[in-house]
Structure formats: structure tokens, C-alpha cells
Amino acid sequence: MASLFTNRCGGECRLLDPGAGIASLASAFLERCAAGSLTFERIDVTACEIDGTLHRYLDEVLTGYASRCGAAHRVISGDFIEQAVSDLKFRQGRRYTHAIMNPPYKKINSDGQHRMLLSQVGVETVNLYSGFVALTLALMEDKGEVVAIIPRSWCNGPYYRPFREFILTRAALTHIHVFESRNKAFRDDDVLQETIIIRVVKGSAQGEVTISTSEDDSFTDIEIYVHPFDRVVHSGDRQKFIHIPMALAVSALSSAASAFNSTLSDLGIGVCTGPVVDFRLKASLRKMPEEGTVPLLYANHLTTGSVTWPIEGGKKPNAIMVDGDSRKWLMPMGTYAVTRRFSSKEEKRRVVASVVRKEVFPDGELLGFENHLNVFHKGKTGLSPALAHGLVVYLNSTAVDDHLRRFSGHTQVNATDLRSLPYPSDRSLLALGEWAIKKGEVSQFDIDAQITVLVNEKWMHWMLT
């Protein structure tokens, strides 16, 4: 992180470390100053830490750099958000030239004090880490550099759109570092999502973005790529999603010919989260089918391409009683394309899609989908078999998996993510489905070969026209 700062060779450095802990990050920065990698006429460090028990250690660590690189420092106690909002509202306090930070990761209550304080200075966000980054950027001088290690969750999704806009309208995003293995990089911590390092420069013109990757925090296998900004934030994208392409090649779904340019809305297809929330309907659940029940599908019923039901001796129910509590959460019996919402980061695929065929189940009018599934439908009813199979082939392709991994660090794929995907045309999906039905079992090689054929056809059409 400290190596990402540029050497200005002189001038004053006013370094901010919000949520400083015992100054591990500020120390890394000051070590580079002591070694001559960063040179300033004057260095002044502000370390903010809410935990008073750490202040003695924090002060001792920073005092040690007074003789080594002439760094002065001050330790500020209390809530960084409260202090920063006050400084910004009343135009008091100092401004900073550099910031290095590992902010706290915690959701902000919609009616909490932090949400209210942040809104007073134009920051709308849902997590402390993004609030810390936004306030830090607001406290920077023009051309001030901010380097932060934060979750990747801000890169997409509607909740972080105001934060993305706040950052991208005030600063240039110049560097993103991705750890390929969360378990190795943060093996001593209970890290639940992918974490990245970013560098932004306030008031700087946006140029190319450097993307670097390493397997873990040893950085022994670091790889670096440089991409145009419009490959990171696509031109015309009102959501300002942050894509993180790893290699120079563009994914099949983003090729110049717009190989797949239909939306689910264009196709007349909807996707929803499975309506059955099991803990709210405990009294209606049944281990196995019985009179008065209908099938209930969980993620464990899904394998790539198909469904296994019922599963005897499993931990999850296989059926749900049709009663006054459950009926409104059930869908009409039919053929659907279904995906799991959750996978582990190290799992081979982000998306596991399966065709739910009505022929698998006993005669009946209703079907239950548990909340950890995403269900593709047409007007809340089933799809044609060819369309369902076509969607499943496409969603199980390496092209879709590659696209989602570049696009999101989340290990969950929600209905919103699926809506944001580009899709083949209705005609192409039906052709894929008819091919899959005729072939029966299809391998990953078969699936990817068919997708490649579609991409090449689109490329040829684009070049000829």
C-alpha cells in the first residue's frame, strides 16, 4: 500500500491514518520516508483511533519516526466520522496531502447517527468503510492521494451507487489490487468477502487504471496490467459499476461486436429470489412428500444442469404443505431455469444453473423455491423447455463465469446481478436449448464450444455490417 504513493520530491506531507490502530499503515508509509523512497521537506501525521487503550502504543510507534525522518504527529481520539463531518461542515481543521487506511467494516443503520452525520456532508452510503473513504477524500487537498484496503462490495450493486459517484466525480481511480485467494491473504481473520486495495487521487484527470493481482499478501507472484478507464467503468453505465479485468483480453460477453446485447426485459423473462423463506414457514415444512404437500427445492437439490428430488435422509425438507401461510409463496408448476445464490469463493463456478422440469415431480399445480435460489420465469409462470435449457446452457458457460468474476468479488449471485448480465437473443437461446435437449448430457467443453460459435457468428455479422 505504501509503495503506491508517488514521490513528490519535496513539499509538505500531511498524512492521515483514520482508524489507525497501532499505526501499522502509517508506519509503512514512514518507513519509505526514512528509506528515502518518499522525500518531503516536512512530514506531519494525524492518526485517528477510537479505542483509547491503543493510544499509548500508537504514540510510541509514531514518536520513533521523529528522529528517523523528522515526522511530527498527533493522535486524535473519538469517532472519526463525527470529527470529519464537523471539520467539513464548519470548514475547520487541517486538510491532507496523503491518506493510508484500513477502515472498519460494519453496516450503518438507516436511521443511525452515522447515516445522519454523513448525509450532512453529501455522503450517502451503507457501510462504515465507504463512509471513512468518502470523508477522507473530502478532507484531501487537490491532488491528494488516498490508498485504502477495503471490501470489493462497493464495486457494484445499487446500495453503493451514491458512493461510487461520490468517488468518481471527485477523484481519479488509478490502481486496484486484487488478492486471488482470500483464505491465504487473510488466513488469520474471518474475512467473508473479497478485499482489494485501491488508490485514488483527488481532483486528478481520469486516465488509465492499473490492475495488479497476487495470490496472497506475500506479493511474490504479482502481475500488473494497465487498462483504459472505460474497460473498468463502462461508458454510459448509469450505475457506475466497477469492473476489474485481470488480463488484456476482453471477455466474450464484452467483445467489440456486443456478442450478446439482449436484456432479460428485452426477452420478456423475469428473475426473482426464491419466495419461500423457510424459517418463517417452519410449521408447513415436511421432510418428505405427503398428502397435501408440493415439492420444495433448495440449493442441495440442484446439480449442474438438472435437479435431484427428493433427497432422502438429507438435512433439508423436500416438501411444503399447501396451507393459508404457504400458498402465496408458491409458484405454478412448470419448467424453470434456476441458479444458486451462494457459492464459496474457491468453488469452480460462480453460477450453478439447472433446469427444473415439471416431469420430475408428481402431478400438481404448485412448486416451492427456497430463498437461496434465483428463479427465471415468464410472468411468474414457467418457461418453455427450450428456453429454460437455453438459459441454463448460457449461464453455465465459462464466458458468464469469467464475466461475473471480473465484475464482482461477491460469492453470491443475486437476481440483480443476473438482470445486469447481457444475454443472447431469444432466437439464440432457443437454439441453444434445442441443441441441449437433443444432445442430452452436455460437458463444459460442449457448452463453451456452443457459446464460441454464437460469439463468432455475432462477430462476423458485425464485421460484415
Short mmCIF file of C-alpha atoms in Angstrom, two decimals:
data_model
loop_
_atom_site.label_atom_id
_atom_site.label_comp_id
_atom_site.label_asym_id
_atom_site.label_seq_id
_atom_site.Cartn_x
_atom_site.Cartn_y
_atom_site.Cartn_z
CA MET A 1 0.00 0.00 0.00
CA ALA A 2 2.77 2.42 0.92
CA SER A 3 4.53 1.70 -2.38
CA LEU A 4 1.56 3.08 -4.34
CA PHE A 5 2.23 6.68 -3.30
CA THR A 6 4.19 8.87 -5.71
CA ASN A 7 7.35 10.67 -4.65
CA ARG A 8 6.79 14.41 -4.99
CA CYS A 9 10.41 15.18 -4.04
CA GLY A 10 9.84 17.99 -1.60
CA GLY A 11 6.97 19.97 -0.20
CA GLU A 12 4.90 19.21 2.85
CA CYS A 13 3.32 15.86 3.62
CA ARG A 14 0.24 15.86 5.81
CA LEU A 15 -0.61 12.17 6.27
CA LEU A 16 -3.98 10.96 7.61
CA ASP A 17 -4.48 7.45 9.01
CA PRO A 18 -8.15 7.15 10.09
CA GLY A 19 -8.80 4.09 12.23
CA ALA A 20 -5.06 3.87 12.83
CA GLY A 21 -4.93 1.01 15.34
CA ILE A 22 -1.26 0.88 16.38
CA ALA A 23 -0.13 2.73 13.23
CA SER A 24 0.79 -0.27 11.10
CA LEU A 25 -0.12 1.54 7.88
CA ALA A 26 1.27 4.93 8.87
CA SER A 27 4.49 3.13 9.84
CA ALA A 28 4.74 1.53 6.40
CA PHE A 29 4.45 4.99 4.84
CA LEU A 30 7.02 6.49 7.22
CA GLU A 31 9.43 3.62 6.63
CA ARG A 32 9.52 4.62 2.98
CA CYS A 33 10.20 8.19 4.05
CA ALA A 34 13.02 7.05 6.33
CA ALA A 35 14.49 4.96 3.48
CA GLY A 36 14.38 7.91 1.08
CA SER A 37 11.78 6.38 -1.24
CA LEU A 38 9.44 9.26 -0.37
CA THR A 39 11.04 12.66 0.29
CA PHE A 40 9.35 15.68 1.88
CA GLU A 41 10.56 18.89 3.48
CA ARG A 42 8.12 18.36 6.32
CA ILE A 43 6.02 15.37 7.48
CA ASP A 44 3.06 15.71 9.79
CA VAL A 45 0.97 12.65 10.72
CA THR A 46 -2.59 12.64 12.04
CA ALA A 47 -3.67 9.28 13.46
CA CYS A 48 -7.33 8.83 14.44
CA GLU A 49 -8.23 5.95 16.74
CA ILE A 50 -11.46 5.48 18.70
CA ASP A 51 -10.02 2.80 21.01
CA GLY A 52 -8.31 4.69 23.83
CA THR A 53 -6.44 1.59 25.02
CA LEU A 54 -4.32 1.75 21.86
CA HIS A 55 -3.28 5.39 22.16
CA ARG A 56 -0.13 4.72 24.23
CA TYR A 57 1.18 2.20 21.69
CA LEU A 58 0.15 4.43 18.80
CA ASP A 59 2.01 7.38 20.28
CA GLU A 60 5.13 5.28 20.99
CA VAL A 61 5.27 3.95 17.43
CA LEU A 62 4.89 7.35 15.80
CA THR A 63 7.32 9.05 18.19
CA GLY A 64 10.03 6.71 16.92
CA TYR A 65 9.89 8.34 13.48
CA ALA A 66 10.67 11.83 14.76
CA SER A 67 14.38 11.09 14.71
CA ARG A 68 14.32 8.79 11.69
CA CYS A 69 12.55 11.05 9.19
CA GLY A 70 11.57 14.17 11.14
CA ALA A 71 7.90 13.22 11.33
CA ALA A 72 5.70 15.11 13.79
CA HIS A 73 2.41 13.56 14.81
CA ARG A 74 -0.80 13.96 16.72
CA VAL A 75 -3.23 11.30 17.93
CA ILE A 76 -6.93 12.12 17.80
CA SER A 77 -9.34 10.12 19.94
CA GLY A 78 -13.05 9.76 19.39
CA ASP A 79 -15.25 8.96 16.40
CA PHE A 80 -13.58 9.78 13.07
CA ILE A 81 -16.92 10.29 11.32
CA GLU A 82 -18.08 12.82 13.92
CA GLN A 83 -14.76 14.68 13.79
CA ALA A 84 -14.53 14.70 9.99
CA VAL A 85 -18.12 15.85 9.46
CA SER A 86 -17.60 18.67 11.94
CA ASP A 87 -14.39 19.77 10.17
CA LEU A 88 -16.09 19.72 6.77
CA LYS A 89 -19.29 21.47 7.86
CA PHE A 90 -17.55 24.30 9.65
CA ARG A 91 -14.52 24.46 7.35
CA GLN A 92 -12.13 23.92 10.23
CA GLY A 93 -9.29 21.55 10.88
CA ARG A 94 -6.47 20.70 8.53
CA ARG A 95 -6.52 19.24 5.05
CA TYR A 96 -4.28 16.37 3.99
CA THR A 97 -1.97 15.51 1.11
CA HIS A 98 -1.82 11.75 1.74
CA ALA A 99 -4.01 9.14 3.43
CA ILE A 100 -3.44 5.44 4.06
CA MET A 101 -6.26 3.47 5.63
CA ASN A 102 -7.83 0.20 6.69
CA PRO A 103 -11.27 1.44 7.77
CA PRO A 104 -13.74 -0.54 9.89
CA TYR A 105 -16.17 -2.79 8.01
CA LYS A 106 -19.65 -2.53 9.55
CA LYS A 107 -23.12 -1.79 8.22
CA ILE A 108 -24.62 1.59 9.01
CA ASN A 109 -28.19 1.59 10.32
CA SER A 110 -30.54 3.52 8.06
CA ASP A 111 -31.79 5.59 11.00
CA GLY A 112 -28.50 5.69 12.91
CA GLN A 113 -26.35 8.67 13.88
CA HIS A 114 -23.60 7.87 11.36
CA ARG A 115 -26.08 7.87 8.46
CA MET A 116 -27.42 11.24 9.59
CA LEU A 117 -23.94 12.74 10.02
CA LEU A 118 -22.68 11.53 6.65
CA SER A 119 -25.75 12.87 4.83
CA GLN A 120 -24.97 16.33 6.23
CA VAL A 121 -21.85 16.47 4.05
CA GLY A 122 -23.35 14.79 0.99
CA VAL A 123 -22.22 11.22 1.67
CA GLU A 124 -24.87 8.53 1.20
CA THR A 125 -23.63 5.03 1.94
CA VAL A 126 -24.41 1.85 3.86
CA ASN A 127 -21.12 0.82 5.47
CA LEU A 128 -18.54 2.44 7.71
CA TYR A 129 -15.68 1.62 5.35
CA SER A 130 -17.19 3.59 2.46
CA GLY A 131 -18.10 6.42 4.83
CA PHE A 132 -14.47 6.60 6.01
CA VAL A 133 -13.16 6.64 2.44
CA ALA A 134 -15.60 9.33 1.30
CA LEU A 135 -14.83 11.60 4.27
CA THR A 136 -11.10 11.08 3.84
CA LEU A 137 -11.33 12.06 0.19
CA ALA A 138 -13.33 15.15 1.15
CA LEU A 139 -10.58 16.14 3.61
CA MET A 140 -7.82 15.88 1.00
CA GLU A 141 -6.08 18.77 -0.73
CA ASP A 142 -6.24 18.92 -4.51
CA LYS A 143 -4.09 16.09 -5.97
CA GLY A 144 -4.13 14.40 -2.57
CA GLU A 145 -3.55 10.63 -2.70
CA VAL A 146 -5.68 8.07 -0.84
CA VAL A 147 -4.71 4.40 -0.60
CA ALA A 148 -7.19 2.11 1.15
CA ILE A 149 -7.73 -1.60 1.71
CA ILE A 150 -11.48 -2.21 1.61
CA PRO A 151 -14.06 -4.85 0.63
CA ARG A 152 -14.93 -5.17 -3.05
CA SER A 153 -18.66 -4.86 -2.35
CA TRP A 154 -18.72 -1.16 -3.33
CA CYS A 155 -17.86 -2.03 -6.94
CA ASN A 156 -21.43 -2.98 -7.85
CA GLY A 157 -24.98 -3.08 -6.60
CA PRO A 158 -27.48 -0.25 -6.16
CA TYR A 159 -26.71 0.47 -2.50
CA TYR A 160 -23.19 1.70 -3.27
CA ARG A 161 -24.09 3.72 -6.35
CA PRO A 162 -24.03 7.09 -4.49
CA PHE A 163 -20.62 6.20 -3.03
CA ARG A 164 -19.24 5.24 -6.46
CA GLU A 165 -20.49 8.52 -7.89
CA PHE A 166 -19.01 10.44 -4.94
CA ILE A 167 -15.58 8.92 -5.57
CA LEU A 168 -15.55 9.05 -9.36
CA THR A 169 -16.73 12.67 -9.60
CA ARG A 170 -14.08 13.89 -7.15
CA ALA A 171 -11.06 11.73 -7.90
CA ALA A 172 -9.28 9.60 -10.46
CA LEU A 173 -9.21 5.87 -9.77
CA THR A 174 -5.64 4.94 -10.65
CA HIS A 175 -4.90 1.50 -9.16
CA ILE A 176 -6.77 -1.60 -7.96
CA HIS A 177 -5.02 -4.59 -6.41
CA VAL A 178 -6.86 -7.91 -6.09
CA PHE A 179 -5.91 -10.87 -3.90
CA GLU A 180 -6.69 -14.06 -5.82
CA SER A 181 -7.10 -16.12 -2.63
CA ARG A 182 -8.96 -14.58 0.27
CA ASN A 183 -8.17 -17.56 2.50
CA LYS A 184 -4.43 -17.19 2.07
CA ALA A 185 -4.16 -13.41 2.20
CA PHE A 186 -6.30 -13.12 5.34
CA ARG A 187 -5.95 -16.57 6.86
CA ASP A 188 -5.77 -15.19 10.40
CA ASP A 189 -9.01 -13.23 10.07
CA ASP A 190 -12.63 -14.10 9.49
CA VAL A 191 -12.87 -12.36 6.13
CA LEU A 192 -16.23 -13.06 4.49
CA GLN A 193 -15.73 -11.32 1.16
CA GLU A 194 -13.02 -10.36 -1.27
CA THR A 195 -10.82 -7.45 -0.23
CA ILE A 196 -8.99 -5.09 -2.57
CA ILE A 197 -6.54 -2.20 -2.36
CA ILE A 198 -7.37 0.99 -4.25
CA ARG A 199 -5.57 4.26 -4.95
CA VAL A 200 -7.45 7.43 -5.87
CA VAL A 201 -6.15 10.95 -6.49
CA LYS A 202 -8.41 13.87 -5.67
CA GLY A 203 -9.10 16.34 -8.48
CA SER A 204 -6.90 14.49 -10.96
CA ALA A 205 -7.96 13.80 -14.54
CA GLN A 206 -9.06 10.21 -15.02
CA GLY A 207 -6.66 8.18 -17.12
CA GLU A 208 -5.76 4.53 -17.45
CA VAL A 209 -6.22 2.22 -14.48
CA THR A 210 -3.53 -0.17 -13.27
CA ILE A 211 -4.86 -3.57 -12.17
CA SER A 212 -2.49 -5.76 -10.16
CA THR A 213 -3.07 -9.22 -8.74
CA SER A 214 -1.32 -11.56 -6.34
CA GLU A 215 -2.26 -14.90 -4.85
CA ASP A 216 -1.81 -13.62 -1.29
CA ASP A 217 -0.13 -10.97 0.86
CA SER A 218 3.40 -12.19 0.08
CA PHE A 219 3.17 -10.47 -3.36
CA THR A 220 5.69 -12.97 -4.76
CA ASP A 221 3.62 -13.61 -7.88
CA ILE A 222 2.34 -10.12 -8.58
CA GLU A 223 1.05 -9.44 -12.10
CA ILE A 224 0.27 -5.97 -13.43
CA TYR A 225 -1.99 -4.88 -16.29
CA VAL A 226 -3.00 -1.42 -17.49
CA HIS A 227 -6.49 -0.86 -18.88
CA PRO A 228 -8.39 2.08 -20.36
CA PHE A 229 -10.82 3.54 -17.84
CA ASP A 230 -13.83 2.65 -19.99
CA ARG A 231 -12.99 -1.02 -19.51
CA VAL A 232 -13.24 -0.51 -15.74
CA VAL A 233 -16.30 1.77 -15.74
CA HIS A 234 -18.22 1.22 -18.95
CA SER A 235 -19.19 4.29 -20.90
CA GLY A 236 -22.85 5.18 -20.44
CA ASP A 237 -23.29 2.94 -17.38
CA ARG A 238 -25.53 4.99 -15.11
CA GLN A 239 -24.83 2.62 -12.20
CA LYS A 240 -21.07 3.28 -12.45
CA PHE A 241 -20.24 -0.37 -11.79
CA ILE A 242 -16.53 -1.03 -11.27
CA HIS A 243 -15.30 -3.91 -13.43
CA ILE A 244 -11.90 -5.40 -12.65
CA PRO A 245 -10.47 -7.03 -15.79
CA MET A 246 -7.47 -9.21 -14.97
CA ALA A 247 -5.86 -9.69 -18.36
CA LEU A 248 -5.56 -7.72 -21.55
CA ALA A 249 -8.14 -9.85 -23.30
CA VAL A 250 -11.74 -8.69 -23.18
CA SER A 251 -14.28 -11.26 -22.01
CA ALA A 252 -16.57 -12.82 -24.60
CA LEU A 253 -19.57 -11.01 -23.12
CA SER A 254 -17.91 -7.60 -23.58
CA SER A 255 -16.44 -8.08 -27.05
CA ALA A 256 -16.47 -5.22 -29.53
CA ALA A 257 -19.34 -6.68 -31.50
CA SER A 258 -21.54 -6.82 -28.40
CA ALA A 259 -21.87 -10.54 -28.92
CA PHE A 260 -24.78 -10.70 -26.51
CA ASN A 261 -26.76 -7.49 -26.23
CA SER A 262 -30.23 -8.53 -25.05
CA THR A 263 -31.55 -7.90 -21.55
CA LEU A 264 -33.95 -10.10 -19.64
CA SER A 265 -36.52 -7.35 -20.10
CA ASP A 266 -36.00 -7.47 -23.88
CA LEU A 267 -36.59 -11.23 -23.74
CA GLY A 268 -39.72 -10.93 -21.60
CA ILE A 269 -38.06 -13.00 -18.89
CA GLY A 270 -38.10 -12.22 -15.18
CA VAL A 271 -35.83 -13.47 -12.41
CA CYS A 272 -36.68 -13.46 -8.73
CA THR A 273 -35.33 -14.73 -5.45
CA GLY A 274 -36.98 -17.95 -4.31
CA PRO A 275 -40.10 -16.80 -2.42
CA VAL A 276 -40.08 -19.44 0.36
CA VAL A 277 -38.26 -18.22 3.46
CA ASP A 278 -38.19 -21.47 5.41
CA PHE A 279 -37.74 -20.17 8.96
CA ARG A 280 -40.97 -18.19 8.55
CA LEU A 281 -42.87 -21.27 7.42
CA LYS A 282 -41.46 -23.93 9.76
CA ALA A 283 -44.88 -25.39 10.54
CA SER A 284 -45.53 -26.01 6.84
CA LEU A 285 -42.26 -27.81 6.04
CA ARG A 286 -42.11 -31.59 5.60
CA LYS A 287 -39.07 -33.86 5.38
CA MET A 288 -40.64 -35.95 2.60
CA PRO A 289 -43.67 -35.56 0.31
CA GLU A 290 -47.04 -36.49 1.78
CA GLU A 291 -50.68 -35.83 1.02
CA GLY A 292 -51.38 -32.12 0.82
CA THR A 293 -47.77 -31.11 0.08
CA VAL A 294 -45.96 -29.89 -3.02
CA PRO A 295 -42.23 -30.14 -3.87
CA LEU A 296 -39.89 -27.64 -2.19
CA LEU A 297 -36.49 -27.08 -3.80
CA TYR A 298 -33.30 -25.99 -2.01
CA ALA A 299 -29.80 -25.44 -3.38
CA ASN A 300 -28.85 -29.00 -2.42
CA HIS A 301 -31.41 -30.30 -4.93
CA LEU A 302 -29.52 -28.62 -7.77
CA THR A 303 -26.70 -30.15 -9.76
CA THR A 304 -25.20 -28.55 -12.86
CA GLY A 305 -27.93 -28.78 -15.46
CA SER A 306 -30.56 -30.78 -13.60
CA VAL A 307 -32.39 -31.42 -10.32
CA THR A 308 -32.34 -34.34 -7.90
CA TRP A 309 -35.58 -34.60 -5.90
CA PRO A 310 -36.48 -35.81 -3.36
CA ILE A 311 -33.29 -36.43 -1.37
CA GLU A 312 -33.87 -38.98 1.36
CA GLY A 313 -32.05 -38.58 4.66
CA GLY A 314 -30.93 -35.04 3.91
CA LYS A 315 -30.92 -32.10 6.31
CA LYS A 316 -33.32 -30.02 4.23
CA PRO A 317 -37.06 -30.57 3.73
CA ASN A 318 -38.28 -31.89 0.39
CA ALA A 319 -41.86 -30.67 0.56
CA ILE A 320 -44.10 -27.95 1.89
CA MET A 321 -47.73 -28.22 2.97
CA VAL A 322 -50.12 -26.07 0.95
CA ASP A 323 -51.97 -24.03 3.56
CA GLY A 324 -53.00 -20.49 4.33
CA ASP A 325 -49.47 -19.48 5.33
CA SER A 326 -47.56 -21.01 2.43
CA ARG A 327 -49.84 -20.77 -0.60
CA LYS A 328 -48.97 -17.19 -1.58
CA TRP A 329 -45.24 -18.04 -1.61
CA LEU A 330 -45.60 -20.92 -4.08
CA MET A 331 -45.26 -20.72 -7.88
CA PRO A 332 -47.24 -22.53 -10.59
CA MET A 333 -45.90 -25.95 -11.55
CA GLY A 334 -43.83 -25.63 -14.70
CA THR A 335 -40.36 -25.70 -16.23
CA TYR A 336 -37.93 -23.11 -14.84
CA ALA A 337 -34.26 -22.17 -15.07
CA VAL A 338 -32.84 -21.90 -11.54
CA THR A 339 -29.47 -20.87 -10.07
CA ARG A 340 -27.95 -20.98 -6.62
CA ARG A 341 -27.49 -17.62 -4.92
CA PHE A 342 -24.38 -18.61 -2.97
CA SER A 343 -21.08 -20.32 -3.73
CA SER A 344 -17.73 -20.42 -1.97
CA LYS A 345 -15.03 -18.14 -3.40
CA GLU A 346 -12.83 -21.13 -4.18
CA GLU A 347 -15.65 -23.01 -5.96
CA LYS A 348 -15.07 -23.57 -9.66
CA ARG A 349 -18.20 -21.73 -10.74
CA ARG A 350 -19.96 -18.56 -9.62
CA VAL A 351 -23.18 -19.76 -11.23
CA VAL A 352 -24.64 -23.25 -10.98
CA ALA A 353 -27.73 -23.29 -13.18
CA SER A 354 -30.22 -26.13 -13.52
CA VAL A 355 -33.42 -26.85 -15.41
CA VAL A 356 -36.35 -27.63 -13.15
CA ARG A 357 -38.58 -29.86 -15.31
CA LYS A 358 -42.16 -30.36 -14.22
CA GLU A 359 -41.93 -34.02 -15.35
CA VAL A 360 -39.63 -34.71 -12.36
CA PHE A 361 -42.46 -34.13 -9.89
CA PRO A 362 -45.80 -35.75 -9.14
CA ASP A 363 -48.84 -34.22 -10.75
CA GLY A 364 -49.69 -30.97 -9.01
CA GLU A 365 -50.35 -27.30 -9.56
CA LEU A 366 -47.74 -25.65 -7.32
CA LEU A 367 -43.99 -25.68 -6.66
CA GLY A 368 -41.85 -24.15 -3.90
CA PHE A 369 -38.47 -22.45 -4.36
CA GLU A 370 -36.45 -21.68 -1.22
CA ASN A 371 -34.91 -18.24 -0.70
CA HIS A 372 -31.33 -19.28 -1.56
CA LEU A 373 -32.29 -19.83 -5.21
CA ASN A 374 -32.84 -17.48 -8.15
CA VAL A 375 -35.75 -18.42 -10.42
CA PHE A 376 -36.13 -17.41 -14.10
CA HIS A 377 -39.78 -17.18 -15.15
CA LYS A 378 -42.23 -15.55 -17.53
CA GLY A 379 -44.87 -13.58 -15.69
CA LYS A 380 -44.33 -15.72 -12.55
CA THR A 381 -45.05 -18.89 -14.54
CA GLY A 382 -42.79 -21.44 -16.18
CA LEU A 383 -40.71 -21.21 -19.35
CA SER A 384 -40.80 -23.31 -22.48
CA PRO A 385 -38.41 -26.29 -22.18
CA ALA A 386 -36.20 -24.97 -24.99
CA LEU A 387 -35.92 -21.52 -23.42
CA ALA A 388 -35.18 -22.94 -19.95
CA HIS A 389 -32.47 -25.23 -21.32
CA GLY A 390 -31.01 -22.41 -23.41
CA LEU A 391 -30.73 -20.13 -20.37
CA VAL A 392 -29.09 -22.88 -18.35
CA VAL A 393 -26.52 -23.63 -21.05
CA TYR A 394 -25.65 -19.94 -21.30
CA LEU A 395 -25.47 -19.39 -17.53
CA ASN A 396 -23.23 -22.43 -17.07
CA SER A 397 -20.76 -21.19 -19.69
CA THR A 398 -17.21 -20.16 -18.85
CA ALA A 399 -17.92 -16.81 -20.55
CA VAL A 400 -20.59 -15.96 -17.95
CA ASP A 401 -18.41 -17.22 -15.10
CA ASP A 402 -15.50 -15.11 -16.34
CA HIS A 403 -17.73 -12.06 -16.68
CA LEU A 404 -19.10 -12.37 -13.14
CA ARG A 405 -15.66 -12.92 -11.59
CA ARG A 406 -14.32 -9.79 -13.29
CA PHE A 407 -17.42 -7.85 -12.34
CA SER A 408 -17.93 -8.86 -8.71
CA GLY A 409 -16.00 -10.14 -5.74
CA HIS A 410 -19.13 -11.39 -4.08
CA THR A 411 -19.53 -15.12 -3.65
CA GLN A 412 -23.27 -14.67 -4.03
CA VAL A 413 -25.09 -14.07 -7.29
CA ASN A 414 -28.40 -12.35 -6.72
CA ALA A 415 -31.30 -11.61 -9.04
CA THR A 416 -29.91 -8.08 -9.53
CA ASP A 417 -26.61 -9.49 -10.80
CA LEU A 418 -28.43 -11.81 -13.20
CA ARG A 419 -30.54 -8.94 -14.55
CA SER A 420 -27.38 -6.96 -15.27
CA LEU A 421 -25.90 -9.70 -17.49
CA PRO A 422 -26.05 -9.36 -21.28
CA TYR A 423 -27.95 -12.25 -22.87
CA PRO A 424 -28.13 -13.85 -26.32
CA SER A 425 -31.22 -13.16 -28.40
CA ASP A 426 -34.41 -15.15 -27.91
CA ARG A 427 -33.65 -17.00 -31.12
CA SER A 428 -30.13 -17.92 -29.93
CA LEU A 429 -31.35 -19.08 -26.53
CA LEU A 430 -33.99 -21.31 -28.12
CA ALA A 431 -31.36 -22.76 -30.45
CA LEU A 432 -29.07 -23.46 -27.50
CA GLY A 433 -31.94 -25.11 -25.66
CA GLU A 434 -32.98 -27.31 -28.57
CA TRP A 435 -29.35 -28.37 -29.01
CA ALA A 436 -29.06 -29.25 -25.29
CA ILE A 437 -32.33 -31.21 -25.27
CA LYS A 438 -31.29 -33.18 -28.34
CA LYS A 439 -27.79 -33.88 -27.02
CA GLY A 440 -28.88 -34.93 -23.51
CA GLU A 441 -25.83 -34.72 -21.24
CA VAL A 442 -23.51 -31.84 -22.16
CA SER A 443 -19.97 -31.26 -20.89
CA GLN A 444 -18.35 -27.94 -20.07
CA PHE A 445 -16.38 -28.27 -23.31
CA ASP A 446 -19.63 -28.71 -25.25
CA ILE A 447 -21.21 -25.68 -23.59
CA ASP A 448 -18.23 -23.40 -24.23
CA ALA A 449 -17.93 -24.59 -27.82
CA GLN A 450 -21.56 -23.62 -28.48
CA ILE A 451 -21.08 -20.20 -26.88
CA THR A 452 -17.97 -19.66 -29.00
CA VAL A 453 -20.00 -20.44 -32.12
CA LEU A 454 -22.54 -17.78 -31.12
CA VAL A 455 -19.82 -15.21 -30.43
CA ASN A 456 -18.14 -15.89 -33.78
CA GLU A 457 -21.44 -15.61 -35.62
CA LYS A 458 -22.06 -12.24 -33.99
CA TRP A 459 -18.54 -11.06 -34.81
CA MET A 460 -18.97 -12.00 -38.46
CA HIS A 461 -22.32 -10.24 -38.66
CA TRP A 462 -20.83 -7.12 -37.02
CA MET A 463 -17.82 -7.03 -39.38
CA LEU A 464 -19.98 -7.51 -42.48
CA THR A 465 -22.36 -4.71 -41.49
#
